Short mmCIF file of C-alpha atoms and ligand atoms in Angstrom, two decimals:
data_model
loop_
_atom_site.label_atom_id
_atom_site.label_comp_id
_atom_site.label_asym_id
_atom_site.label_seq_id
_atom_site.Cartn_x
_atom_site.Cartn_y
_atom_site.Cartn_z
CA UNK A 289 -0.12 -0.33 0.26
CA UNK A 290 1.51 3.68 -0.85
CA UNK A 291 2.22 6.22 1.37
CA UNK A 292 -1.15 8.68 1.97
CA UNK A 293 -2.00 11.23 -0.22
CA UNK A 294 -0.34 14.59 0.96
CA UNK A 295 -1.42 16.87 -1.01
CA UNK A 296 -1.68 20.13 0.37
CA UNK A 297 -4.97 22.36 0.98
CA UNK A 298 -5.64 25.51 3.28
CA UNK A 299 -7.27 23.53 5.71
CA UNK A 300 -4.15 20.94 5.23
CA UNK A 301 -1.01 23.17 4.47
CA UNK A 302 2.30 21.65 3.98
CA UNK A 303 5.13 22.33 6.05
CA UNK A 304 8.29 23.76 4.20
CA UNK A 305 11.44 25.16 5.33
CA UNK A 306 10.10 28.58 4.46
CA UNK A 307 7.04 27.81 6.90
CA UNK A 308 3.54 26.65 5.95
CA UNK A 309 2.13 26.55 2.58
CA UNK A 310 -1.30 25.97 0.98
CA UNK A 311 -2.52 25.55 -1.87
CA UNK A 312 -6.07 27.10 -3.33
CA UNK A 313 -7.86 24.88 -6.42
CA UNK A 314 -8.98 27.28 -8.88
CA UNK A 315 -11.22 25.51 -11.19
CA UNK A 316 -11.01 26.18 -14.89
CA UNK A 317 -7.98 28.71 -12.88
CA UNK A 318 -10.68 31.68 -13.15
CA UNK A 319 -10.46 33.95 -10.41
CA UNK A 320 -12.00 37.41 -9.68
CA UNK A 321 -9.53 40.37 -10.04
CA UNK A 322 -10.94 41.50 -6.72
CA UNK A 323 -9.99 38.08 -5.24
CA UNK A 324 -6.65 37.87 -6.53
CA UNK A 325 -5.63 41.12 -4.77
CA UNK A 326 -7.01 39.79 -1.66
CA UNK A 327 -4.82 36.49 -1.30
CA UNK A 328 -1.95 39.35 -2.03
CA UNK A 329 -2.68 41.16 0.65
CA UNK A 330 -2.92 37.80 2.52
CA UNK A 331 0.03 36.76 0.95
CA UNK A 332 1.93 39.96 2.42
CA UNK A 333 0.21 40.01 5.58
CA UNK A 334 1.03 36.49 6.70
CA UNK A 335 3.51 34.71 4.39
CA UNK A 336 6.46 36.24 1.87
CA UNK A 337 4.27 38.43 -0.11
CA UNK A 338 3.94 36.35 -3.14
CA UNK A 339 1.25 34.51 -4.90
CA UNK A 340 3.13 31.20 -6.63
CA UNK A 341 0.68 30.02 -9.61
CA UNK A 342 0.70 25.82 -9.97
CA UNK A 343 0.82 23.83 -13.12
CA UNK A 344 -2.63 23.15 -12.27
CA UNK A 345 -3.68 26.76 -12.98
CA UNK A 346 -3.94 27.22 -9.19
CA UNK A 347 -2.19 29.22 -6.54
CA UNK A 348 -0.31 28.75 -3.71
CA UNK A 349 0.76 30.72 -0.54
CA UNK A 350 3.86 30.23 0.93
CA UNK A 351 6.06 31.35 3.89
CA UNK A 352 3.04 31.23 5.98
CA UNK A 353 3.33 30.60 10.08
CA UNK A 354 2.93 27.24 11.18
CA UNK A 355 0.40 26.09 12.34
CA UNK A 356 -1.79 28.75 10.72
CA UNK A 357 -3.43 31.64 12.60
CA UNK A 358 -7.29 30.66 12.34
CA UNK A 359 -7.93 34.21 11.08
CA UNK A 360 -5.62 33.99 8.01
CA UNK A 361 -7.95 30.50 7.38
CA UNK A 362 -11.28 32.45 7.98
CA UNK A 363 -9.82 35.29 5.38
CA UNK A 364 -8.92 32.97 2.82
CA UNK A 365 -12.61 31.40 3.80
CA UNK A 366 -13.99 34.45 3.43
CA UNK A 367 -13.23 34.76 -0.44
CA UNK A 368 -15.22 31.92 -1.42
CA UNK A 369 -12.20 30.08 -2.48
CA UNK A 370 -13.06 26.92 -0.37
CA UNK A 371 -16.85 26.16 -1.25
CA UNK A 372 -16.74 23.05 0.32
CA UNK A 373 -14.07 22.31 3.49
CA UNK A 374 -14.48 18.22 2.32
CA UNK A 375 -13.73 18.56 -1.16
CA UNK A 376 -11.20 21.13 -1.27
CA UNK A 377 -8.06 19.04 -2.29
CA UNK A 378 -10.13 16.98 -5.42
CA UNK A 379 -11.49 20.31 -7.09
CA UNK A 380 -8.83 19.56 -9.73
CA UNK A 381 -10.21 21.04 -12.71
CA UNK A 382 -8.31 22.16 -15.87
CA UNK A 383 -9.72 23.73 -18.63
CA UNK A 384 -8.48 24.97 -22.14
CA UNK A 385 -7.66 29.70 -20.39
CA UNK A 386 -8.76 30.48 -23.90
CA UNK A 387 -12.31 28.96 -23.78
CA UNK A 388 -15.03 31.77 -24.50
CA UNK A 389 -12.62 34.27 -24.99
CA UNK A 390 -11.14 33.45 -28.21
CA UNK A 391 -10.74 30.56 -30.49
CA UNK A 392 -11.77 26.66 -30.00
CA UNK A 393 -15.04 24.60 -30.79
CA UNK A 394 -16.84 25.10 -28.19
CA UNK A 395 -16.81 27.20 -24.68
CA UNK A 396 -16.09 24.96 -22.04
CA UNK A 397 -16.19 27.56 -19.30
CA UNK A 398 -19.68 25.98 -18.26
CA UNK A 399 -18.92 22.54 -18.04
CA UNK A 400 -16.17 23.62 -15.86
CA UNK A 401 -18.40 25.44 -13.49
CA UNK A 402 -21.17 22.33 -13.27
CA UNK A 403 -18.60 19.47 -12.93
CA UNK A 404 -17.09 21.24 -9.93
CA UNK A 405 -20.91 21.83 -8.19
CA UNK A 406 -21.38 18.14 -9.05
CA UNK A 407 -18.21 16.77 -7.90
CA UNK A 408 -18.76 19.03 -4.41
CA UNK A 409 -22.19 17.15 -4.21
CA UNK A 410 -20.98 13.39 -4.09
CA UNK A 411 -19.88 12.77 -0.66
CA UNK A 412 -17.81 9.77 -1.98
CA UNK A 413 -15.66 11.46 -4.11
CA UNK A 414 -14.21 13.40 -0.67
CA UNK A 415 -11.73 10.75 -1.17
CA UNK A 416 -10.45 11.16 -4.68
CA UNK A 417 -6.40 11.22 -4.37
CA UNK A 418 -5.49 15.12 -4.27
CA UNK A 419 -3.43 14.37 -7.15
CA UNK A 420 -6.35 13.04 -9.92
CA UNK A 421 -6.95 15.58 -12.16
CA UNK A 422 -9.73 16.48 -14.96
CA UNK A 423 -8.97 18.19 -17.80
CA UNK A 424 -11.58 19.84 -20.07
CA UNK A 425 -10.05 20.79 -23.36
CA UNK A 426 -12.24 23.18 -25.99
CA UNK A 427 -11.33 21.28 -29.31
CA UNK A 428 -7.77 23.18 -29.33
CA UNK A 429 -5.73 20.26 -27.77
CA UNK A 430 -4.45 22.75 -25.74
CA UNK A 431 -4.22 20.93 -22.38
CA UNK A 432 -4.85 17.53 -23.13
CA UNK A 433 -1.09 16.67 -22.47
CA UNK A 434 -1.52 17.26 -19.16
CA UNK A 435 -1.74 14.00 -17.89
CA UNK A 436 -5.52 13.83 -17.19
CA UNK A 437 -7.15 11.16 -15.34
CA UNK A 438 -10.55 12.12 -16.35
CA UNK A 439 -11.20 14.55 -19.54
CA UNK A 440 -13.53 15.66 -22.48
CA UNK A 441 -12.34 17.17 -25.50
CA UNK A 442 -15.02 19.01 -27.56
CA UNK A 443 -15.47 18.74 -31.07
CA UNK A 444 -18.11 21.11 -31.17
CA UNK A 445 -20.62 22.59 -28.95
CA UNK A 446 -22.92 19.76 -29.16
CA UNK A 447 -20.49 17.15 -27.94
CA UNK A 448 -17.21 15.40 -28.24
CA UNK A 449 -15.28 12.54 -26.19
CA UNK A 450 -14.94 11.78 -22.93
CA UNK A 451 -11.20 10.52 -22.12
CA UNK A 452 -9.91 7.90 -19.63
CA UNK A 453 -6.40 7.99 -18.12
CA UNK A 454 -5.21 10.03 -21.29
CA UNK A 455 -5.78 11.52 -24.74
CA UNK A 456 -6.12 8.73 -26.78
CA UNK A 457 -8.97 6.34 -25.12
CA UNK A 458 -12.41 7.26 -24.30
CA UNK A 459 -15.96 7.49 -25.67
CA UNK A 460 -18.53 10.04 -27.38
CA UNK A 461 -20.79 12.03 -25.57
CA UNK A 462 -23.17 14.93 -26.12
CA UNK A 463 -22.45 18.05 -24.43
CA UNK A 464 -25.12 17.01 -21.90
CA UNK A 465 -23.66 13.68 -20.87
CA UNK A 466 -20.02 15.25 -19.94
CA UNK A 467 -20.90 16.33 -16.26
CA UNK A 468 -22.65 13.22 -14.74
CA UNK A 469 -20.61 10.67 -16.87
CA UNK A 470 -17.38 12.66 -15.50
CA UNK A 471 -18.93 11.80 -11.93
CA UNK A 472 -20.14 8.00 -12.55
CA UNK A 473 -16.65 7.53 -13.79
CA UNK A 474 -14.70 9.31 -10.88
CA UNK A 475 -17.48 7.39 -8.80
CA UNK A 476 -16.35 4.59 -9.90
CA UNK A 477 -12.71 4.79 -9.76
CA UNK A 478 -13.14 5.86 -6.38
CA UNK A 479 -14.43 2.44 -5.39
CA UNK A 480 -11.96 0.62 -8.04
CA UNK A 481 -8.68 2.24 -5.80
CA UNK A 482 -9.76 0.82 -3.17
CA UNK A 483 -7.13 -1.22 -1.34
CA UNK A 484 -4.97 -0.23 -3.88
CA UNK A 485 -3.85 3.54 -3.01
CA UNK A 486 -4.26 4.12 -6.82
CA UNK A 487 -3.60 7.95 -7.55
CA UNK A 488 -4.65 7.91 -11.08
CA UNK A 489 -6.84 6.07 -13.74
CA UNK A 490 -3.73 4.93 -15.45
CA UNK A 491 -2.52 2.66 -12.53
CA UNK A 492 -5.62 0.85 -12.68
CA UNK A 493 -5.26 -0.86 -16.30
CA UNK A 494 -7.88 -3.87 -15.42
CA UNK A 495 -10.52 -1.09 -14.70
CA UNK A 496 -9.44 1.14 -17.41
CA UNK A 497 -10.01 -2.06 -19.72
CA UNK A 498 -13.46 -2.76 -17.70
CA UNK A 499 -14.79 0.22 -19.19
CA UNK A 500 -15.80 -0.76 -23.01
CA UNK A 501 -13.42 2.28 -24.49
CA UNK A 502 -12.20 3.54 -27.90
CA UNK A 503 -9.45 5.40 -29.52
CA UNK A 504 -9.81 8.74 -29.81
CA UNK A 505 -7.94 10.14 -32.95
CA UNK A 506 -5.52 12.75 -30.71
CA UNK A 507 -5.33 15.92 -32.62
CA UNK A 508 -2.20 17.76 -33.94
CA UNK A 509 -0.20 19.56 -31.75
CA UNK A 510 -1.35 22.94 -31.05
CA UNK A 511 0.39 25.93 -31.92
CA UNK A 512 1.16 27.97 -29.07
CA UNK A 513 3.85 29.90 -27.29
CA UNK A 514 6.81 28.38 -24.71
CA UNK A 515 3.98 29.38 -22.10
CA UNK A 516 1.08 26.97 -23.48
CA UNK A 517 -0.92 29.93 -24.25
CA UNK A 518 0.27 32.32 -26.55
CA UNK A 519 1.73 35.69 -25.23
CA UNK A 520 0.51 39.36 -26.36
CA UNK A 521 -2.87 40.29 -27.38
CA UNK A 522 -5.06 37.26 -28.08
CA UNK A 523 -8.14 38.43 -29.26
CA UNK A 524 -9.11 41.02 -27.21
CA UNK A 525 -7.10 39.66 -23.91
CA UNK A 526 -4.09 40.15 -22.30
CA UNK A 527 -2.07 36.71 -22.17
CA UNK A 528 1.14 37.32 -20.01
CA UNK A 529 3.62 34.73 -17.99
CA UNK A 530 4.81 35.17 -14.80
CA UNK A 531 8.25 35.64 -14.22
CA UNK A 532 9.17 31.85 -12.39
CA UNK A 533 5.58 31.84 -11.47
CA UNK A 534 5.88 33.93 -8.63
CA UNK A 535 2.90 37.30 -8.65
CA UNK A 536 3.94 39.95 -7.25
CA UNK A 537 1.82 42.60 -5.35
CA UNK A 538 2.42 44.96 -7.90
CA UNK A 539 2.07 43.32 -10.50
CA UNK A 540 -1.46 42.00 -8.60
CA UNK A 541 -2.25 45.26 -8.36
CA UNK A 542 -1.69 45.97 -12.57
CA UNK A 543 -3.10 43.22 -13.16
CA UNK A 544 -6.91 44.47 -10.98
CA UNK A 545 -6.36 47.60 -12.87
CA UNK A 546 -6.11 46.21 -16.24
CA UNK A 547 -9.46 44.02 -15.56
CA UNK A 548 -11.26 46.19 -13.00
CA UNK A 549 -14.80 44.06 -11.40
CA UNK A 550 -13.74 41.30 -13.77
CA UNK A 551 -11.96 38.21 -13.40
CA UNK A 552 -8.57 36.49 -14.45
CA UNK A 553 -7.54 33.24 -15.47
CA UNK A 554 -4.94 31.26 -14.34
CA UNK A 555 -3.03 29.08 -16.80
CA UNK A 556 -1.12 25.63 -16.47
CA UNK A 557 1.68 27.19 -17.71
CA UNK A 558 2.53 29.90 -14.83
CA UNK A 559 0.40 32.75 -16.90
CA UNK A 560 -2.52 34.83 -16.78
CA UNK A 561 -4.95 35.59 -19.51
CA UNK A 562 -6.91 38.98 -18.76
CA UNK A 563 -10.29 39.50 -20.56
CA UNK A 564 -10.56 42.60 -23.08
CA UNK A 565 -7.43 44.02 -21.41
CA UNK A 566 -4.88 44.00 -24.53
CA UNK A 567 -4.78 47.63 -24.36
CA UNK A 568 -3.03 47.17 -21.14
CA UNK A 569 -0.28 45.45 -22.29
CA UNK A 570 2.62 47.78 -22.15
CA UNK A 571 1.53 48.81 -18.25
CA UNK A 572 1.71 45.03 -17.30
CA UNK A 573 4.81 44.63 -19.07
CA UNK A 574 6.10 48.01 -16.99
CA UNK A 575 4.92 45.48 -13.64
CA UNK A 576 7.38 42.84 -14.88
CA UNK A 577 4.58 40.42 -16.33
CA UNK A 578 5.99 39.05 -19.50
CA UNK A 579 4.16 39.79 -22.94
CA UNK A 580 6.47 38.59 -25.62
CA UNK A 581 7.09 34.75 -26.52
CA UNK A 582 10.64 35.78 -26.69
CA UNK A 583 11.35 36.75 -23.81
CA UNK A 584 13.84 34.82 -21.41
CA UNK A 585 11.26 34.86 -19.01
CA UNK A 586 8.28 33.50 -20.86
CA UNK A 587 11.03 30.58 -21.79
CA UNK A 588 12.39 29.48 -18.04
CA UNK A 589 10.75 28.02 -15.47
CA UNK A 590 11.85 26.58 -12.11
CA UNK A 591 10.78 24.44 -8.85
CA UNK A 592 10.90 26.81 -5.95
CA UNK A 593 14.42 25.11 -4.67
CA UNK A 594 16.53 25.85 -1.60
CA UNK A 595 16.34 27.53 0.69
CA UNK A 596 12.26 27.14 0.55
CA UNK A 597 12.77 23.21 -0.25
CA UNK A 598 14.43 20.66 1.68
CA UNK A 599 15.89 18.69 -1.06
CA UNK A 600 16.98 21.63 -2.55
CA UNK A 601 20.39 21.55 -3.31
CA UNK A 602 20.87 25.22 -4.90
CA UNK A 603 18.66 28.37 -4.70
CA UNK A 604 16.96 28.13 -8.04
CA UNK A 605 15.39 31.28 -7.80
CA UNK A 606 18.77 33.21 -7.70
CA UNK A 607 20.53 30.39 -10.37
CA UNK A 608 17.37 31.59 -12.77
CA UNK A 609 17.57 35.55 -12.01
CA UNK A 610 21.49 35.18 -13.15
CA UNK A 611 20.96 33.08 -15.99
CA UNK A 612 18.24 35.55 -17.54
CA UNK A 613 20.60 38.70 -16.54
CA UNK A 614 23.54 37.53 -18.75
CA UNK A 615 21.24 37.78 -21.80
CA UNK A 616 21.41 35.06 -23.58
CA UNK A 617 18.45 34.09 -25.67
CA UNK A 618 17.25 30.48 -23.80
CA UNK A 619 15.34 27.44 -25.23
CA UNK A 620 12.24 26.44 -23.04
CA UNK A 621 14.18 25.40 -19.73
CA UNK A 622 13.43 24.10 -16.82
CA UNK A 623 15.42 24.39 -13.50
CA UNK A 624 15.11 22.23 -10.57
CA UNK A 625 16.69 21.71 -7.25
CA UNK A 626 17.06 18.01 -6.97
CA UNK A 627 15.65 14.88 -9.20
CA UNK A 628 11.75 15.28 -8.34
CA UNK A 629 11.54 18.15 -11.25
CA UNK A 630 8.42 19.67 -9.70
CA UNK A 631 6.75 21.41 -12.12
CA UNK A 632 8.76 20.57 -15.46
CA UNK A 633 6.90 21.36 -18.16
CA UNK A 634 5.45 18.02 -20.02
CA UNK A 635 6.53 19.56 -23.80
CA UNK A 636 10.49 19.12 -25.03
CA UNK A 637 12.49 21.05 -22.67
CA UNK A 638 16.48 21.72 -21.74
CA UNK A 639 15.98 19.84 -18.40
CA UNK A 640 18.76 21.03 -15.61
CA UNK A 641 18.83 19.51 -12.35
CA UNK A 642 21.28 21.36 -9.26
CA UNK A 643 23.55 23.00 -12.21
CA UNK A 644 26.60 25.53 -11.39
CA UNK A 645 25.89 28.93 -13.21
CA UNK A 646 28.50 27.96 -15.68
CA UNK A 647 27.18 24.42 -16.41
CA UNK A 648 23.40 25.90 -17.00
CA UNK A 649 25.24 28.32 -19.69
CA UNK A 650 26.55 25.94 -21.67
CA UNK A 651 23.51 23.51 -21.68
CA UNK A 652 21.31 26.30 -22.54
CA UNK A 653 23.97 27.44 -26.06
CA UNK A 654 25.34 30.17 -24.19
CA UNK A 655 28.92 31.58 -23.33
S1 SF4 B 217 12.33 19.44 -7.61
FE1 SF4 B 217 13.53 18.88 -5.48
S2 SF4 B 217 14.19 20.82 -5.12
FE2 SF4 B 217 12.82 21.26 -6.41
S3 SF4 B 217 10.88 21.86 -5.04
FE3 SF4 B 217 10.81 19.54 -5.66
S4 SF4 B 217 11.73 18.46 -4.48
FE4 SF4 B 217 12.11 20.83 -3.87
#
């Protein structure tokens, strides 16, 4: 039997070297700008002042007191981002960030909301592993390589393919069948994993084989920038990357100024989509957000590393800054403090594990 699922939430923080860390799930990555501002204020008041974007389009606050002050938990709860104490760690739903805004074959934002509500309504799904991932793709194929457990790929507004364990196996469904079918399969997985400790669908091949699935044609890889969603003006939206996924207070202020009462979409590639804010790109760049696919910060990601992580053998943030500071054009690169390679992208990239600066420069083709 595998070790217990230790995925953190707000009600079950992780103890890191730099203090407590909490993770917030944001189905589809959507969060009102004012809520983002509130979280940023809480990060400044209680933690290290930064909101860390996750590879599942969520947020983490770090450097918090351990144990967490009840006033902090109350304040996070008051934002409305913890609608279910029992299900907070299972609301892992990633959707195409630009859905309903630009491109795609269908708008899956309504399905994202409906799936979230349906998950919360099932008491048995509170036991789903915190690593279990639902993916809703609006037909453009941008989120299909995120190692989904259960998913959906729209082929049009009327329906598409239900996906199980990956992008290439599933069954045809109408749009109205998507949520109940996903919930039914999640319940069946929750029952099938009992006594196995399995975290993912692909760990139970016999269960998958029992589902009568059919091969699904995988779409050609979408054309995107290094951050997954193209950066710059996309339709009327501003699409930006956040250097090292660390969103600072001044950057949140710039984001709030750009979208006002609107919502922001966090992408699984440590970026933000700001609907209707293409005209604010110069101000967002001024705040340090990346608006250009060619910029070094758009190409480079890193795990949190030392000193925040006990396993880290290097200070990844310092080394990343030194690498970018050299002005060398970078290929897609991920920097890790140890062999775990947390947050590494799924696509092709230069994989750097605890290098010296000289080793890193050599690996990316610089001098
Ligand atoms: S890759 Fe290693 S050093 Fe980096 S955050 Fe993960 S465990 Fe820590």
